[in-house]
Coordinates of C-alpha atoms in Angstrom, one line a residue:
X253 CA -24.5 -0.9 11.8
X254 CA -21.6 1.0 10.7
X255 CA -21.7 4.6 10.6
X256 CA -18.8 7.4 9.7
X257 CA -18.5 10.9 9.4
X258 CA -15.6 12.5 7.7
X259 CA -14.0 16.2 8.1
X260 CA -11.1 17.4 5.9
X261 CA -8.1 19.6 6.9
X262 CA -10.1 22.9 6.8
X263 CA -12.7 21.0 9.3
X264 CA -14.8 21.1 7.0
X265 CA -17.3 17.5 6.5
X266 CA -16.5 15.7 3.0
X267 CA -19.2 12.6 3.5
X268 CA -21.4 10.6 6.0
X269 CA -22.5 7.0 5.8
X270 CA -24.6 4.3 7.2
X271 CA -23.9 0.9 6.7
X272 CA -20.6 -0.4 4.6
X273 CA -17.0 1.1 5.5
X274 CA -16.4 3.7 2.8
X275 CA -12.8 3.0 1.1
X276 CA -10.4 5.1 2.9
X277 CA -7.9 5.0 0.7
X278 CA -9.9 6.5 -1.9
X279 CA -11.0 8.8 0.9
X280 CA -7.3 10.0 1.6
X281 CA -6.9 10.4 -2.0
X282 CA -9.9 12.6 -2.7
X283 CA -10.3 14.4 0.6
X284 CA -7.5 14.1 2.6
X285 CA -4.2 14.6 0.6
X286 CA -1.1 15.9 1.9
X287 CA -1.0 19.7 3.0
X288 CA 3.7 19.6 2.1
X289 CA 5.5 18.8 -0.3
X290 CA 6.7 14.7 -0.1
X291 CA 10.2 14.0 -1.0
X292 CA 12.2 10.9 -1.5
X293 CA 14.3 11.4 1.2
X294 CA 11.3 11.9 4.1
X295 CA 12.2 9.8 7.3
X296 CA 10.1 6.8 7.8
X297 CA 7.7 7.4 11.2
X298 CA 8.6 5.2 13.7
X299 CA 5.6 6.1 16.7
X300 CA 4.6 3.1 18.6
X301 CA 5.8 0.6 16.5
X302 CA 7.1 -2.4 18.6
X303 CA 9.4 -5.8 17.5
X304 CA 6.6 -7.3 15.5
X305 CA 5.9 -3.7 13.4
X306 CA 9.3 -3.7 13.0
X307 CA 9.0 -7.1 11.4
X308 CA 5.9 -6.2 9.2
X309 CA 8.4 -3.1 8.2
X310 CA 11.5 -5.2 7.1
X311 CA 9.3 -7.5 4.9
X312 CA 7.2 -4.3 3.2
X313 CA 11.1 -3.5 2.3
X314 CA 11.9 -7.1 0.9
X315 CA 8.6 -6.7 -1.0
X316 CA 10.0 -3.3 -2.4
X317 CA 13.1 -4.7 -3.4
X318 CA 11.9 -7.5 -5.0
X319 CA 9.6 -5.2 -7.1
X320 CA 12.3 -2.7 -8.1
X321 CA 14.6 -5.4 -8.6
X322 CA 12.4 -7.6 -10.7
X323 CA 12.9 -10.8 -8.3
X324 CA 10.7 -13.7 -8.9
X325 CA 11.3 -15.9 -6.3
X326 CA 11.5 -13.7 -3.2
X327 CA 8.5 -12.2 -4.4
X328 CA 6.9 -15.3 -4.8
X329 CA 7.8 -15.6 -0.7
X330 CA 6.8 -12.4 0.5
X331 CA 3.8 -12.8 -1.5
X332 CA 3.2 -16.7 -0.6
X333 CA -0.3 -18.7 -0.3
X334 CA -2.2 -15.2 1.0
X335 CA -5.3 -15.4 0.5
X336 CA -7.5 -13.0 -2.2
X337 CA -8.5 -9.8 -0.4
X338 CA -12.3 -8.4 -0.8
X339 CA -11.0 -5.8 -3.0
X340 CA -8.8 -8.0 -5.8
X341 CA -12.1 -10.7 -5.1
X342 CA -14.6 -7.4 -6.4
X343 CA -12.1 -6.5 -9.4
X344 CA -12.5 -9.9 -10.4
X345 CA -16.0 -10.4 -10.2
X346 CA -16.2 -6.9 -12.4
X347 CA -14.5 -8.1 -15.2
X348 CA -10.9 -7.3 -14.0
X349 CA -8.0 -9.6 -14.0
X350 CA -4.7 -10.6 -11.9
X351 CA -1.6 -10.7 -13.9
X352 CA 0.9 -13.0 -12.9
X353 CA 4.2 -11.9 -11.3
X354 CA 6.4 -13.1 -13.8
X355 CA 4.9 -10.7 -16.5
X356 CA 4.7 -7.9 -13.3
X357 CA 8.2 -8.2 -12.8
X358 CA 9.4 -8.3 -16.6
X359 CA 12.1 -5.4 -17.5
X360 CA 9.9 -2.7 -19.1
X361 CA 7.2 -3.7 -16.6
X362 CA 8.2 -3.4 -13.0
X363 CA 9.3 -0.2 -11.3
X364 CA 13.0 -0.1 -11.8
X365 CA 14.2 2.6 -10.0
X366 CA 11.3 3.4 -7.9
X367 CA 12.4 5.3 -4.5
X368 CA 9.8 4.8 -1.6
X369 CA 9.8 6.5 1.7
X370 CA 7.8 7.7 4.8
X371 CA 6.9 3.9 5.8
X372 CA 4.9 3.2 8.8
X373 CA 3.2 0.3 9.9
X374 CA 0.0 -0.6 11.9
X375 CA -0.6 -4.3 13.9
X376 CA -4.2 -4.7 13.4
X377 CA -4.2 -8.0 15.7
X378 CA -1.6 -10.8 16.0
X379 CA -2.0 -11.7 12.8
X380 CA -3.4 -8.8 10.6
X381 CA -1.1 -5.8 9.9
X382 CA -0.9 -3.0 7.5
X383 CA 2.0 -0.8 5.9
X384 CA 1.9 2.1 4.1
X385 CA 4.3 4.6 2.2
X386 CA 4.9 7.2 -0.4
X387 CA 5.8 5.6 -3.8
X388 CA 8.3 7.3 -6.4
X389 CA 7.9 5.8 -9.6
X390 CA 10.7 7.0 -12.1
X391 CA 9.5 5.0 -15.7
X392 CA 6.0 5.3 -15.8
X393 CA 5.7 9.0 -16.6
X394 CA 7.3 11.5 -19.0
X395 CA 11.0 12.7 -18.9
X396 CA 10.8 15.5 -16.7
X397 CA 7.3 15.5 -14.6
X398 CA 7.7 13.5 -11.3
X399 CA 5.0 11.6 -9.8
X400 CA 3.8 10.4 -6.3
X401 CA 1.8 7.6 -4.7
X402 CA 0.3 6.6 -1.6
X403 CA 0.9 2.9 -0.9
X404 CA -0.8 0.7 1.6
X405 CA -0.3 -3.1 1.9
X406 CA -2.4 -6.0 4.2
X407 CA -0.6 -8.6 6.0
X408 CA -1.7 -11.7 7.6
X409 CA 0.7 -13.9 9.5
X410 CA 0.5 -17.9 7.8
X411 CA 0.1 -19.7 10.8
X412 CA 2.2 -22.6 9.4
X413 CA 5.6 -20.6 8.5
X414 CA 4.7 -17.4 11.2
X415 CA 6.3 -15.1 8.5
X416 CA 3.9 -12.0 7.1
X417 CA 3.0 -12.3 4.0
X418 CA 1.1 -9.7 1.5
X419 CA -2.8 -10.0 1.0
X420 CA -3.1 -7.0 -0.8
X421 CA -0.9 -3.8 -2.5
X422 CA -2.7 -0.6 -3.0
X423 CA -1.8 2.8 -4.6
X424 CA -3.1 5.7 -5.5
X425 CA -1.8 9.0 -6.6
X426 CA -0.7 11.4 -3.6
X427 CA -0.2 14.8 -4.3
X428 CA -1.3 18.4 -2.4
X429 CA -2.4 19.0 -5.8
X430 CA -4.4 15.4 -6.7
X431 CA -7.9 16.0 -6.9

């Protein structure tokens, strides 16, 4: 069975388990938040990302501009036929909902404006990948506060077309200060 133990940036041990993968990402946002200051204009890590992390890269970017820019049909594209993740399939057996991207990408909806940087990308296997990046919303706070978010996305490859497409888009907020 699975098992995980996890240490904070003081060394010091936040939570153990036994059996079912905790959820990281709510992991990094409780435990594991960042020790600097983000800013917009932070360089996006490029480590030992090859041709095909580049690719999973350039389409996390069309996804983003579609978003900001309220665009139905590429979204519709980057987004395809993927199948429901665990996570959205949990939300929805809880009561939750999907709204569709038409009323996601309305005017006073979507995230015009939003700057994003810091992206990285991981190839799970040939056909699995993940993104991630630091999120700026501008219109979804108050005049004058600022506010940050972690971002990861799932990709799988659709075997008929070979393009990535997105499974699932994550956020939560990411601050030194986020508790």
């Amino acid at each position: 069975s699975f098992r995980w133990f996890g240490l904070n940036t003081n060394g010091r041990s936040f939570g153990s388990g036994i059996g079912d993968a905790p959820e990281w990402l709510e992991l990094m946002g409780q435990y594991l938040r960042p020790t600097v200051s983000l800013a917009e204009n932070d360089r996006n890590f490029r480590g030992a990302i090859d041709d095909e992390g580049e690719e999973v890269l350039k389409v996390q970017a069309q996804f983003y501009e579609n978003l900001i820019q309220g665009k139905l049909q590429g979204m519709q594209e980057v987004f395809g036929d993927s199948t429901e993740s665990t996570q959205v399939t949990n939300v929805i057996t809880n009561g939750g909902r999907i709204d569709k991207w038409e009323s996601c990408l309305e005017e006073e909806a979507r995230p015009a404006g939003m700057k994003i940087s810091g992206c990285d990308a991981i190839l799970i296997s040939k056909d699995e990948a993940y993104t991630t990046c630091v999120e700026f919303p501008t219109n979804a706070i108050p005049e004058g506060m600022t506010a940050t978010l972690l971002a990861v996305q799932q990709w799988k490859k659709n075997s008929d077309t070979n393009n990535w497409q997105l499974v699932l888009h994550q956020t939560i907020p990411w601050t030194s200060e986020t508790r």
